[in-house]
């Protein structure tokens, strides 16, 4: 049976790279972005070139009432869902001192990065548990959190807090879904060159070259894509609940 993945926030950046890696590995892909716009259309056109069925599914991941309808829509076009990649995320409204963080920015980070991850995972889990799953098919939930689930970024405290919450969401789902043989992973990217990091990427690049990361460079979205595809294929059998630190060794303790 063909694996079918829903990737949230896949109109660009890491999400698009994940969708591409999954498509290259034969997955049918439902491609989510916030808006039904040219970026999402371009992403789907690009992904279709890999010869797999691709479906645009524009929706706001924070609108939890829509999830069951969205799953049904995907399955009527692509077949039974096997994989959810919770990738959609937002940064802070303003980088700066924790003393200046606004409730608006805090709530936005938590709504997308943590709350939506929890409730979309919950809906996906309920959806899978209601069905007869096939023995030889690998089912998984892959969450994209961040090195900031662990490491403080002094100018982005609300983002860090939301990603720490998201990392715990991953652990709780791994525990709940273990007996169902559904694998759950938490991929924690470090410094990856995307639109989200565009304002600071040169700073990150310089710090990586000076030793912040063990490999002295920033990462590419395609590298995260390859990691997620390997996880979603089931290439790490007999694992669940793992954190994959996709950060070139940035958080290895040193002195
Ligand atoms: P990005 O380029 O800003 O892309 C974010 C994606 O999320 C876009 O496709 C965006 O859709 C979508 N999105 C945002 N809010 C949404 C919502 N409410 N509903 C549906 N989709 C929504 O960011 P990125 O760098 O690729 O980041 C992807 C994930 O990796 C995020 O969770 C981020 O926190 C995490 N991460 C990134 C880095 C890094 O260095 N870049 C490091 C660690 C973790 P639209 O285009 O329609 O707005």
Short mmCIF file of C-alpha atoms and ligand atoms in Angstrom, two decimals:
data_model
loop_
_atom_site.label_atom_id
_atom_site.label_comp_id
_atom_site.label_asym_id
_atom_site.label_seq_id
_atom_site.Cartn_x
_atom_site.Cartn_y
_atom_site.Cartn_z
CA UNK A 1 0.00 0.00 0.00
CA UNK A 2 1.22 3.53 -0.81
CA UNK A 3 1.96 5.65 2.25
CA UNK A 4 0.02 8.91 2.39
CA UNK A 5 1.39 11.89 4.32
CA UNK A 6 -0.10 15.18 5.40
CA UNK A 7 2.67 17.75 5.87
CA UNK A 8 1.64 21.00 7.52
CA UNK A 9 3.33 24.27 6.59
CA UNK A 10 4.68 22.73 3.40
CA UNK A 11 4.28 25.68 1.05
CA UNK A 12 7.95 26.60 1.57
CA UNK A 13 11.04 26.04 3.70
CA UNK A 14 11.51 22.92 5.78
CA UNK A 15 7.93 21.71 5.17
CA UNK A 16 8.34 21.83 1.41
CA UNK A 17 11.67 20.00 1.67
CA UNK A 18 9.99 17.31 3.80
CA UNK A 19 7.17 16.97 1.27
CA UNK A 20 9.77 16.67 -1.50
CA UNK A 21 11.74 13.97 0.32
CA UNK A 22 8.53 12.04 0.98
CA UNK A 23 7.48 12.37 -2.68
CA UNK A 24 10.90 11.09 -3.78
CA UNK A 25 10.31 8.10 -1.52
CA UNK A 26 6.97 7.32 -3.16
CA UNK A 27 4.59 8.85 -0.62
CA UNK A 28 1.43 10.53 -1.85
CA UNK A 29 1.52 13.97 -0.26
CA UNK A 30 -1.15 16.33 1.05
CA UNK A 31 0.48 19.74 1.11
CA UNK A 32 -0.74 22.24 3.67
CA UNK A 33 -0.10 25.97 3.84
CA UNK A 34 -1.96 28.71 5.60
CA UNK A 35 -3.22 30.33 2.42
CA UNK A 36 -4.51 29.05 -0.92
CA UNK A 37 -1.94 31.14 -2.74
CA UNK A 38 0.65 31.12 -5.50
CA UNK A 39 3.31 29.72 -3.13
CA UNK A 40 1.19 26.65 -2.32
CA UNK A 41 0.30 26.17 -5.99
CA UNK A 42 3.98 26.38 -6.95
CA UNK A 43 4.91 23.88 -4.21
CA UNK A 44 2.32 21.39 -5.47
CA UNK A 45 3.37 21.81 -9.09
CA UNK A 46 7.01 21.20 -8.08
CA UNK A 47 6.11 18.11 -6.01
CA UNK A 48 3.99 16.66 -8.84
CA UNK A 49 7.15 16.47 -10.94
CA UNK A 50 8.26 13.51 -8.79
CA UNK A 51 5.43 11.44 -10.24
CA UNK A 52 3.35 10.90 -7.10
CA UNK A 53 -0.19 12.13 -6.32
CA UNK A 54 -0.06 15.55 -4.65
CA UNK A 55 -2.98 17.45 -3.15
CA UNK A 56 -3.01 21.06 -1.92
CA UNK A 57 -4.87 21.35 1.41
CA UNK A 58 -4.84 25.00 2.47
CA UNK A 59 -6.04 25.45 6.03
CA UNK A 60 -5.09 27.20 9.23
CA UNK A 61 -3.73 24.53 11.58
CA UNK A 62 -5.13 26.42 14.56
CA UNK A 63 -8.72 25.79 13.37
CA UNK A 64 -9.21 22.41 14.99
CA UNK A 65 -12.91 22.00 14.09
CA UNK A 66 -11.93 21.39 10.48
CA UNK A 67 -9.54 18.44 10.96
CA UNK A 68 -11.96 15.49 10.41
CA UNK A 69 -13.33 17.05 7.21
CA UNK A 70 -9.77 17.67 6.01
CA UNK A 71 -8.70 14.05 6.66
CA UNK A 72 -11.75 12.77 4.74
CA UNK A 73 -10.99 15.09 1.84
CA UNK A 74 -7.40 13.87 1.67
CA UNK A 75 -8.37 10.21 1.86
CA UNK A 76 -11.01 10.52 -0.86
CA UNK A 77 -8.25 11.74 -3.22
CA UNK A 78 -5.06 10.04 -2.02
CA UNK A 79 -6.11 6.97 -0.02
CA UNK A 80 -5.74 6.15 3.70
CA UNK A 81 -3.45 8.46 5.69
CA UNK A 82 -0.42 6.80 7.24
CA UNK A 83 1.72 9.77 8.26
CA UNK A 84 1.29 13.20 9.80
CA UNK A 85 4.18 15.66 9.83
CA UNK A 86 3.46 18.59 12.14
CA UNK A 87 5.82 21.16 10.68
CA UNK A 88 3.82 24.43 10.50
CA UNK A 89 5.35 26.97 12.82
CA UNK A 90 5.77 30.65 13.45
CA UNK A 91 8.53 32.74 14.96
CA UNK A 92 8.10 35.64 17.33
CA UNK A 93 6.44 38.89 16.31
CA UNK A 94 9.46 40.89 17.56
CA UNK A 95 12.89 39.61 18.59
CA UNK A 96 14.11 41.19 21.80
CA UNK A 97 14.24 41.24 25.57
CA UNK A 98 11.95 38.84 27.40
CA UNK A 99 10.82 41.87 29.43
CA UNK A 100 9.15 43.23 26.28
CA UNK A 101 7.37 40.06 25.07
CA UNK A 102 3.69 40.73 24.34
CA UNK A 103 0.75 38.42 25.09
CA UNK A 104 -0.07 38.59 21.36
CA UNK A 105 3.27 37.08 20.35
CA UNK A 106 3.16 34.51 23.18
CA UNK A 107 -0.37 33.39 22.20
CA UNK A 108 0.51 33.18 18.50
CA UNK A 109 3.57 31.01 19.16
CA UNK A 110 1.63 28.70 21.42
CA UNK A 111 -1.43 28.54 19.11
CA UNK A 112 0.55 27.35 16.09
CA UNK A 113 3.66 25.68 17.53
CA UNK A 114 2.13 23.80 20.46
CA UNK A 115 -1.69 23.86 20.64
CA UNK A 116 -2.28 23.05 16.97
CA UNK A 117 0.37 20.33 17.14
CA UNK A 118 -1.46 18.72 20.06
CA UNK A 119 -4.96 18.86 18.60
CA UNK A 120 -4.00 17.90 15.05
CA UNK A 121 -2.06 14.94 16.49
CA UNK A 122 -5.06 14.05 18.63
CA UNK A 123 -7.39 14.15 15.60
CA UNK A 124 -4.93 12.09 13.53
CA UNK A 125 -4.61 9.52 16.34
CA UNK A 126 -8.39 9.21 16.73
CA UNK A 127 -8.70 8.89 12.96
CA UNK A 128 -6.15 6.05 12.81
CA UNK A 129 -7.55 4.24 15.84
CA UNK A 130 -11.03 4.13 14.29
CA UNK A 131 -9.66 2.25 11.29
CA UNK A 132 -8.30 -1.18 10.65
CA UNK A 133 -4.60 -0.58 10.15
CA UNK A 134 -2.50 -2.87 8.00
CA UNK A 135 0.21 -4.95 9.68
CA UNK A 136 2.91 -4.30 7.10
CA UNK A 137 2.40 -0.53 6.83
CA UNK A 138 4.41 1.92 8.93
CA UNK A 139 2.25 4.58 10.62
CA UNK A 140 3.89 7.59 12.22
CA UNK A 141 3.55 11.06 13.63
CA UNK A 142 6.60 13.25 13.10
CA UNK A 143 6.78 16.58 14.89
CA UNK A 144 9.17 19.37 13.97
CA UNK A 145 10.03 21.25 17.13
CA UNK A 146 13.42 22.98 17.52
CA UNK A 147 16.75 23.08 19.31
CA UNK A 148 14.97 25.87 21.17
CA UNK A 149 12.85 23.23 22.89
CA UNK A 150 16.02 22.75 24.91
CA UNK A 151 18.30 25.75 24.38
CA UNK A 152 17.31 29.30 25.26
CA UNK A 153 17.43 31.93 22.52
CA UNK A 154 17.51 35.09 24.57
CA UNK A 155 15.68 37.20 21.97
CA UNK A 156 12.87 34.65 21.38
CA UNK A 157 11.68 33.38 24.74
CA UNK A 158 8.03 32.81 23.76
CA UNK A 159 9.15 30.72 20.77
CA UNK A 160 11.41 28.63 23.03
CA UNK A 161 8.59 28.07 25.52
CA UNK A 162 6.20 26.98 22.76
CA UNK A 163 8.76 24.54 21.34
CA UNK A 164 9.46 23.07 24.77
CA UNK A 165 5.71 22.48 25.07
CA UNK A 166 5.69 20.91 21.61
CA UNK A 167 8.51 18.55 22.57
CA UNK A 168 6.44 17.34 25.52
CA UNK A 169 3.44 16.92 23.21
CA UNK A 170 5.61 14.52 21.18
CA UNK A 171 6.57 12.53 24.25
CA UNK A 172 2.99 12.25 25.47
CA UNK A 173 1.78 11.01 22.08
CA UNK A 174 4.65 8.52 21.87
CA UNK A 175 3.52 7.07 25.20
CA UNK A 176 -0.18 7.00 24.24
CA UNK A 177 0.33 5.52 20.77
CA UNK A 178 3.04 2.98 21.54
CA UNK A 179 0.60 0.16 22.21
CA UNK A 180 -1.03 0.97 18.89
CA UNK A 181 2.28 0.51 17.06
CA UNK A 182 2.21 4.10 15.81
CA UNK A 183 5.67 5.65 16.00
CA UNK A 184 6.13 9.23 17.20
CA UNK A 185 9.28 11.28 16.65
CA UNK A 186 10.44 14.76 17.59
CA UNK A 187 12.84 16.29 15.06
CA UNK A 188 14.63 19.29 16.51
CA UNK A 189 16.31 21.36 13.77
CA UNK A 190 19.09 23.76 14.67
CA UNK A 191 20.15 26.56 12.32
CA UNK A 192 18.43 26.00 8.97
CA UNK A 193 18.40 28.50 6.11
CA UNK A 194 14.74 29.37 5.39
CA UNK A 195 12.51 32.41 5.17
CA UNK A 196 11.98 32.19 8.94
CA UNK A 197 15.71 32.64 9.62
CA UNK A 198 16.44 35.00 6.72
CA UNK A 199 16.95 38.09 8.91
CA UNK A 200 19.60 36.33 11.01
CA UNK A 201 21.05 33.64 8.77
CA UNK A 202 24.33 35.44 8.08
CA UNK A 203 24.83 35.88 11.82
CA UNK A 204 24.07 32.17 12.32
CA UNK A 205 26.43 31.23 9.49
CA UNK A 206 29.28 33.17 11.08
CA UNK A 207 28.59 31.67 14.52
CA UNK A 208 28.46 28.16 13.03
CA UNK A 209 31.81 28.71 11.33
CA UNK A 210 33.21 29.91 14.67
CA UNK A 211 32.21 26.66 16.39
CA UNK A 212 28.62 27.01 17.61
CA UNK A 213 27.86 23.83 15.65
CA UNK A 214 30.26 20.87 15.41
CA UNK A 215 29.93 20.81 11.62
CA UNK A 216 30.88 24.44 10.91
CA UNK A 217 27.90 25.39 8.75
CA UNK A 218 24.17 26.07 8.81
CA UNK A 219 21.82 23.35 7.58
CA UNK A 220 19.63 23.09 4.50
CA UNK A 221 15.91 22.26 4.53
CA UNK A 222 16.60 19.21 2.33
CA UNK A 223 18.66 17.70 5.16
CA UNK A 224 15.65 17.82 7.48
CA UNK A 225 13.55 16.39 4.65
CA UNK A 226 15.80 13.36 4.35
CA UNK A 227 15.66 12.73 8.10
CA UNK A 228 11.86 12.89 8.15
CA UNK A 229 11.52 10.64 5.11
CA UNK A 230 13.74 8.03 6.78
CA UNK A 231 11.64 8.17 9.95
CA UNK A 232 8.32 8.05 8.07
CA UNK A 233 9.44 5.09 5.94
CA UNK A 234 10.19 3.19 9.12
CA UNK A 235 13.93 3.07 8.53
CA UNK A 236 14.55 3.29 12.29
CA UNK A 237 12.58 0.19 13.32
CA UNK A 238 11.88 -0.52 16.99
CA UNK A 239 12.14 3.19 17.86
CA UNK A 240 9.56 5.66 19.09
CA UNK A 241 9.55 8.70 21.37
CA UNK A 242 13.00 9.70 20.12
CA UNK A 243 14.32 13.21 19.74
CA UNK A 244 16.41 13.64 16.60
CA UNK A 245 18.75 16.59 17.11
CA UNK A 246 19.15 17.81 13.53
CA UNK A 247 21.58 20.53 14.54
CA UNK A 248 25.13 19.51 13.51
CA UNK A 249 25.92 18.72 17.12
CA UNK A 250 25.15 22.23 18.35
CA UNK A 251 23.85 21.05 21.72
CA UNK A 252 26.59 18.55 22.56
CA UNK A 253 27.89 19.76 25.94
CA UNK A 254 31.48 21.04 25.69
CA UNK A 255 34.01 22.90 27.77
P1 LIG B 1 8.90 29.15 7.21
O1 LIG B 1 9.78 29.22 6.03
O2 LIG B 1 8.45 30.42 7.85
O3 LIG B 1 7.63 28.26 6.82
C1 LIG B 1 6.57 28.11 7.72
C2 LIG B 1 5.45 27.33 7.08
O4 LIG B 1 4.41 27.20 8.08
C3 LIG B 1 4.82 28.05 5.88
O5 LIG B 1 4.48 27.09 4.92
C4 LIG B 1 3.56 28.67 6.49
O6 LIG B 1 2.47 28.77 5.58
C5 LIG B 1 3.17 27.62 7.51
N1 LIG B 1 2.27 28.12 8.54
C6 LIG B 1 2.48 29.10 9.44
N2 LIG B 1 1.38 29.27 10.21
C7 LIG B 1 0.47 28.38 9.76
C8 LIG B 1 -0.86 28.06 10.13
N3 LIG B 1 -1.49 28.70 11.13
N4 LIG B 1 -1.51 27.08 9.46
C9 LIG B 1 -0.92 26.43 8.43
N5 LIG B 1 0.34 26.68 8.03
C10 LIG B 1 1.02 27.65 8.70
O7 LIG B 1 9.57 28.32 8.39
P2 LIG B 1 10.63 27.10 8.40
O8 LIG B 1 11.94 27.65 8.79
O9 LIG B 1 10.49 26.27 7.18
O10 LIG B 1 10.10 26.31 9.69
C11 LIG B 1 9.34 25.11 9.61
C12 LIG B 1 9.27 24.51 11.01
O11 LIG B 1 10.60 24.23 11.47
C13 LIG B 1 8.65 25.45 12.05
O12 LIG B 1 7.89 24.68 12.96
C14 LIG B 1 9.86 26.05 12.73
O13 LIG B 1 9.57 26.49 14.03
C15 LIG B 1 10.79 24.86 12.73
N6 LIG B 1 12.21 25.18 12.89
C16 LIG B 1 12.87 25.94 11.96
C17 LIG B 1 14.23 26.23 12.15
C18 LIG B 1 15.02 27.04 11.18
O14 LIG B 1 16.23 27.29 11.46
N7 LIG B 1 14.48 27.46 10.05
C19 LIG B 1 14.89 25.73 13.28
C20 LIG B 1 14.18 24.97 14.19
C21 LIG B 1 12.86 24.70 13.98
P3 LIG B 1 2.22 30.10 4.67
O15 LIG B 1 3.37 30.10 3.72
O16 LIG B 1 0.92 29.84 3.99
O17 LIG B 1 2.23 31.25 5.62
#
